[in-house]
Structure formats: C-alpha cells, structure tokens
mmCIF file of C-alpha atoms and ligand atoms in Angstrom:
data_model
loop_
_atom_site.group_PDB
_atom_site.id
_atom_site.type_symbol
_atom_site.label_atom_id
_atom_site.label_comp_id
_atom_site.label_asym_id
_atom_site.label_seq_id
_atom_site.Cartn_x
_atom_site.Cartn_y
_atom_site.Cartn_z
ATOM 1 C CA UNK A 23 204.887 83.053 92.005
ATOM 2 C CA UNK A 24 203.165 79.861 92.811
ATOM 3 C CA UNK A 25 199.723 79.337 92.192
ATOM 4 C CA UNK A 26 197.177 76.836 93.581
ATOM 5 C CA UNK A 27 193.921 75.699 92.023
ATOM 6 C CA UNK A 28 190.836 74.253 94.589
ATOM 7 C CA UNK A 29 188.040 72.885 93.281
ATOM 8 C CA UNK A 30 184.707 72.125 94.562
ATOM 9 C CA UNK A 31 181.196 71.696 93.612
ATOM 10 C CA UNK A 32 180.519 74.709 96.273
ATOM 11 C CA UNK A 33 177.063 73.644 96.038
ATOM 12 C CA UNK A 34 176.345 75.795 98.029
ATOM 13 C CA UNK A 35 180.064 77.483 99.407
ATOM 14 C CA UNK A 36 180.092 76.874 103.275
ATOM 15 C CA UNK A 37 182.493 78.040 105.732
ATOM 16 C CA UNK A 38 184.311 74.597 105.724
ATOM 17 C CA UNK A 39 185.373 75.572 101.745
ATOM 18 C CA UNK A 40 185.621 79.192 102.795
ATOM 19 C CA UNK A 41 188.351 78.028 105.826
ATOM 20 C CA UNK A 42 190.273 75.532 103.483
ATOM 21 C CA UNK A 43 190.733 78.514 100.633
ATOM 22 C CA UNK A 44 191.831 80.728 103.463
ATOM 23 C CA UNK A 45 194.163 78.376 104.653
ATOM 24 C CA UNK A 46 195.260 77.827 100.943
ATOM 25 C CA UNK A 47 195.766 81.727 100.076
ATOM 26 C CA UNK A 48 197.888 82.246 103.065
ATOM 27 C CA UNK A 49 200.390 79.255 102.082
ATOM 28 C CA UNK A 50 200.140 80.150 98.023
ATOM 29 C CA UNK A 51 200.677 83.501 96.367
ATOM 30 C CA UNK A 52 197.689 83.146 94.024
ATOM 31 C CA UNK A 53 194.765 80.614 94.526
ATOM 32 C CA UNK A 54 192.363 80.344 91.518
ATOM 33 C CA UNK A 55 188.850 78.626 92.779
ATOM 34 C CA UNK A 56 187.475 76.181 90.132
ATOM 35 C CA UNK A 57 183.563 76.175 90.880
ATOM 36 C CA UNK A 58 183.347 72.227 89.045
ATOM 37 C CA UNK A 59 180.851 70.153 87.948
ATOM 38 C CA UNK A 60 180.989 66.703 89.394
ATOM 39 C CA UNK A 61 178.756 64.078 86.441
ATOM 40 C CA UNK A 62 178.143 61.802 89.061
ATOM 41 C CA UNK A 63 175.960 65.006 90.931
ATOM 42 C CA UNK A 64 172.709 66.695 90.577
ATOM 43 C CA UNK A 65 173.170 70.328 91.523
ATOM 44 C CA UNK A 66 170.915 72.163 93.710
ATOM 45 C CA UNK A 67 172.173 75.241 92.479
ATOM 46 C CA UNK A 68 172.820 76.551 88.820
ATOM 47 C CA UNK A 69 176.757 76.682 88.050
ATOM 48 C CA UNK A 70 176.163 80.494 87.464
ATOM 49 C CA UNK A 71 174.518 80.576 91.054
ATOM 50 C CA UNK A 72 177.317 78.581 92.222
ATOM 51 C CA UNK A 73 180.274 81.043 90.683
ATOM 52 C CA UNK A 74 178.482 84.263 92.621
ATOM 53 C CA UNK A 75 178.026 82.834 96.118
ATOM 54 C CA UNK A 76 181.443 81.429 96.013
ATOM 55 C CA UNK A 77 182.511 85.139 94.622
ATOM 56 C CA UNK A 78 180.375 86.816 97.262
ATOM 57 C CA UNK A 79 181.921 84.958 100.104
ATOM 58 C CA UNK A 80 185.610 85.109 99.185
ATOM 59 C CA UNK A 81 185.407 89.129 97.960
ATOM 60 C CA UNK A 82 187.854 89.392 101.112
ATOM 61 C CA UNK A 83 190.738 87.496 99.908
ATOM 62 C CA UNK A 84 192.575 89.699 97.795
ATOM 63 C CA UNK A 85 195.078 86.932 96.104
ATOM 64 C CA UNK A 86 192.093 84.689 95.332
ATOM 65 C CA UNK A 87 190.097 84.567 92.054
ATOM 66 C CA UNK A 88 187.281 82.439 90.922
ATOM 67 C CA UNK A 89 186.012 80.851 87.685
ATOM 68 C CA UNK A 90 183.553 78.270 86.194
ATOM 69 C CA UNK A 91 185.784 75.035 85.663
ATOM 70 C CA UNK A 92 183.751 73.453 82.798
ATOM 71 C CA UNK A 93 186.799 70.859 82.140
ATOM 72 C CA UNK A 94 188.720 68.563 83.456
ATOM 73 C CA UNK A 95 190.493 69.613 86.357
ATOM 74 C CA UNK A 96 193.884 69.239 85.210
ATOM 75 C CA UNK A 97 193.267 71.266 82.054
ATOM 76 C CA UNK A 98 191.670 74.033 84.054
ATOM 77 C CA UNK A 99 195.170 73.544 86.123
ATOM 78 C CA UNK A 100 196.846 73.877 83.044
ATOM 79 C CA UNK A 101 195.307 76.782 81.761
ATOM 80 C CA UNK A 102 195.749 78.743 84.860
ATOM 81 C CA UNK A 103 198.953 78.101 85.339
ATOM 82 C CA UNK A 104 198.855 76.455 88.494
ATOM 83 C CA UNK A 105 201.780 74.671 90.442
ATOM 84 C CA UNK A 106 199.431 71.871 92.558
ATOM 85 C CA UNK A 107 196.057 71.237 93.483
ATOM 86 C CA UNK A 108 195.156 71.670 97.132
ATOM 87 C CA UNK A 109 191.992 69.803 98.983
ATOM 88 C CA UNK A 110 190.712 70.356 102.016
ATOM 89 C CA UNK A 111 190.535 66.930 104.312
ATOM 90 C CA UNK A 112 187.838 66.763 107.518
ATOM 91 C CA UNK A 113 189.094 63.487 108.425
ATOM 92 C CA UNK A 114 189.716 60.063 106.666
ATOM 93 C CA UNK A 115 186.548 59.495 104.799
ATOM 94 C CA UNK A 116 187.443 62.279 102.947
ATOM 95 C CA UNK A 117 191.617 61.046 102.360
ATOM 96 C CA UNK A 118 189.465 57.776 101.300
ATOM 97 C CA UNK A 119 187.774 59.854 98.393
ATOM 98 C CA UNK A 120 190.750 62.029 97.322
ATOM 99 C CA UNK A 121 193.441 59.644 97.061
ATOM 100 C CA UNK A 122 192.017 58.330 94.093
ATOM 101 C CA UNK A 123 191.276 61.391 92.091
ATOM 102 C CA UNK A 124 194.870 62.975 93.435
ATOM 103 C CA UNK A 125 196.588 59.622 92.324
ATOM 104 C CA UNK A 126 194.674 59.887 88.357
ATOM 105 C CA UNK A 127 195.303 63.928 88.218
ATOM 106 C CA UNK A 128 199.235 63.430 88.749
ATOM 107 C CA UNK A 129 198.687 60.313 86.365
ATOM 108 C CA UNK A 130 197.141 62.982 83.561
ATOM 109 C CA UNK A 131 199.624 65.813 84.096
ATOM 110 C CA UNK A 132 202.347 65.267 87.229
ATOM 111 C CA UNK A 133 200.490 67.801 89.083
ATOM 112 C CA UNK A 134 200.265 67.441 92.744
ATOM 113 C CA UNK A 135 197.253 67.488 95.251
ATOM 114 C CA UNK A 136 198.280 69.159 98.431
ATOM 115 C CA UNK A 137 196.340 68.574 101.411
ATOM 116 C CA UNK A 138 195.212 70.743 104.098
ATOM 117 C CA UNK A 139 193.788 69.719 107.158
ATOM 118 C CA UNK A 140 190.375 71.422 107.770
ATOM 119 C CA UNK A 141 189.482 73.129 111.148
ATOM 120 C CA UNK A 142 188.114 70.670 113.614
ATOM 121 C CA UNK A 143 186.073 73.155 114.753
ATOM 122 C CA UNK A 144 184.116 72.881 110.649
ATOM 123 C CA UNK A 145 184.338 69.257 110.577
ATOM 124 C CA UNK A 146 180.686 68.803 110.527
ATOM 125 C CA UNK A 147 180.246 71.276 107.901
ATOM 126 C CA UNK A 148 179.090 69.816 104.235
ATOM 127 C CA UNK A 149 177.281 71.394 101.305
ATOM 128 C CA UNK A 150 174.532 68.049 101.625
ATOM 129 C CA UNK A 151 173.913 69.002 105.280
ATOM 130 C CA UNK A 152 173.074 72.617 104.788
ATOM 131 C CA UNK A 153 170.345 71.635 101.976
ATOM 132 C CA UNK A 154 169.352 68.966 104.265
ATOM 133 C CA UNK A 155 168.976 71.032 107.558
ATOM 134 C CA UNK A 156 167.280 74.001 105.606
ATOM 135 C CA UNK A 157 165.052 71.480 103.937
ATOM 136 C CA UNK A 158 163.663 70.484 107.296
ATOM 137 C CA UNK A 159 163.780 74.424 108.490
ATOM 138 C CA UNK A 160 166.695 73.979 111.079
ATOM 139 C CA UNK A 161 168.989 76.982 111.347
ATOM 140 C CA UNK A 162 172.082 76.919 108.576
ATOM 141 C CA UNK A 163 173.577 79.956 109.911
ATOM 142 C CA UNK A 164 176.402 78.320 111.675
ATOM 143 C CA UNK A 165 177.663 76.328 108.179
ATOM 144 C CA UNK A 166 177.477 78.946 105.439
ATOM 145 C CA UNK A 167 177.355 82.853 105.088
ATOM 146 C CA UNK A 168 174.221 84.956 105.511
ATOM 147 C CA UNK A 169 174.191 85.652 101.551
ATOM 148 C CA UNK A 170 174.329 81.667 100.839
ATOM 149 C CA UNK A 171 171.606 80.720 103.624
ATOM 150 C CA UNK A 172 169.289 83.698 102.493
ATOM 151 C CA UNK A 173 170.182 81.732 98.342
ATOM 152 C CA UNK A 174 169.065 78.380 99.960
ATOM 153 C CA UNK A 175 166.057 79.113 101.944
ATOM 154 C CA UNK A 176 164.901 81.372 98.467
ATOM 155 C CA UNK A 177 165.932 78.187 96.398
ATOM 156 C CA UNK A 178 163.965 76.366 98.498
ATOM 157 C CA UNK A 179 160.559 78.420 98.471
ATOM 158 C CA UNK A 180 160.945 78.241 94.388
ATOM 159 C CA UNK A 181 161.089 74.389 94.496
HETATM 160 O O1 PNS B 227 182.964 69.273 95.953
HETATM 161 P P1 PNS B 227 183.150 67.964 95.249
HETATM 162 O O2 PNS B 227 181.870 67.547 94.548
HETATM 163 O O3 PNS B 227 183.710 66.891 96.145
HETATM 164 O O4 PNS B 227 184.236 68.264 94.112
HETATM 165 C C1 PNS B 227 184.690 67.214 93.271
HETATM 166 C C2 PNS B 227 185.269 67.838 92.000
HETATM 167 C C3 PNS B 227 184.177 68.615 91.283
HETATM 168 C C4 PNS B 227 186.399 68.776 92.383
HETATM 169 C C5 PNS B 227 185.825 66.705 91.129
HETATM 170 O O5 PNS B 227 184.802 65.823 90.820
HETATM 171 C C6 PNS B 227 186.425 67.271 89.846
HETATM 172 O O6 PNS B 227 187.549 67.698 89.893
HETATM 173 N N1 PNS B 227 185.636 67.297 88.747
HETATM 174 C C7 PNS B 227 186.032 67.964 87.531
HETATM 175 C C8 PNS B 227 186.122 67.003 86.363
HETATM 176 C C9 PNS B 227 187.387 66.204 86.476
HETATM 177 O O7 PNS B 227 188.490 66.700 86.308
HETATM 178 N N2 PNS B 227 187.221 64.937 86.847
HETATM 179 C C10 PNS B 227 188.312 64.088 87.160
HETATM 180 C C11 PNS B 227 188.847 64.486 88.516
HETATM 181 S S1 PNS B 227 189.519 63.161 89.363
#
C-alpha cells in the first residue's frame, strides 16, 4: 500500500488544494492531508478551523484522511508512514518555491516530493486571493466550497 502525505497551510482549503488531493488519491492508495503551519505566516484562520474545513470539503474521498501537522513535515511523513510527498504546481512560480523545500525534505529523510500538475482551469485559485476578494466583498464562490466562503465572510464580520 503506498501512501502519500500533502501538506498545506489550507488557509482557507480552496478547490485548487481540493483538485490536487483528488488528483493525489486517485494515483496513491492512501493520502494523509497534513493541515501545517508555515512560521514565516500569519494565519487567518485558527489551525483547529483549518483541520474542519479541510475535513468538511474532502468528506468525499474515501482513501483520504486528515490531521494537524504540528512538526516538521518529514516527521509527520515519518509517522504516517508515508512513501513521498506530493505538491500541487500552478505553473513555475510555484516549481520556483518547491524545489527548495523538496530538495531539504529528501536531504532530512530520502523522501521524495512528487509533483502534480494543477488544473489550468484552477490556476488562479490561491488561499491569499479568496481573503483578499472577500475582504473587498467580491464573490469567492468560484475558488472555495460554500462551507469555506460562508467560514470567511463570518471570519470576516468578527474581525
Ligand atoms: O500552503 P503553504 O503555506 O505553501 O504550505 C507550506 C508548508 C506548510 C507545507 C511548508 O511550509 C511546511 O511543510 N511546513 C511544515 C514545517 C516544515 O517541515 N518545514 C520545512 C519544510 S521545507
């Protein structure tokens, strides 16, 4: 059974995550979601807030499971016994961002970071935009799920 770990911030999940996990469950036999905290971020949402709406919007994927990653990456790998990493790429900004961390992960362990390309069709789609866009009362429904857009505008009203 191989099993594949991808991590995010998910801050908030959007269908651009939701599409690369999808794409991820159908290749591996087991995909375990690490919702992870990034030092370098301030989160918009709680890392409890951030576990449910991933939960909520991946309930359909039967092989998939998610959890709070509170370590490093590779040790949450570790622990769930998984056989690579995979990342979703929209284009070559984002290549430009993973390389690095894929390079220092295999470094730390030997585990692998498997690409997958994401739909062209989502390329747009990014956690900062939806905040961004719902700040300034444009329409989100198009980047995340109705549960996470509902979380953002209520987010936003208690700011
Ligand atoms: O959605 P993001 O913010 O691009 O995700 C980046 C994330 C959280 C996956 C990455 O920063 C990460 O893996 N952080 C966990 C801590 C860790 O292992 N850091 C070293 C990874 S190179």
């Amino acid at each position: 059974m191989k099993t594949a770990v991808c991590p995010g911030s998910f801050d908030p999940i959007t269908f651009g995550h939701i599409d690369v996990i999808q794409r991820a469950a159908q290749i591996f036999d087991r995909v375990v979601v690490a919702v992870a905290t990034n030092l370098a971020k301030n989160y918009f949402f709680s890392d409890e807030e951030r576990l449910q709406l991933a939960a909520q919007s991946l309930a359909h994927l039967p092989n998939v499971e998610i959890y709070l990653a509170p370590s490093l990456l590779v040790d949450f790998a570790k622990a769930h016994q998984a056989d690579a990493i995979v990342k979703g790429l929209r284009g070559g900004a984002d290549f430009f961002n993973e390389e690095p961390m894929a390079l220092l992960n295999r470094n730390l362990t030997e585990i692998e970071t498997v690409f997958v390309l994401a739909d062209p069709a989502l390329a747009h789609v990014a956690s900062s935009y939806v905040k961004e866009v719902a700040a300034y009362h444009g329409s989100i429904d198009k980047l995340v799920p109705e549960h996470v857009a509902a979380a953002v505008y209520n987010k936003l009203a208690v700011k």
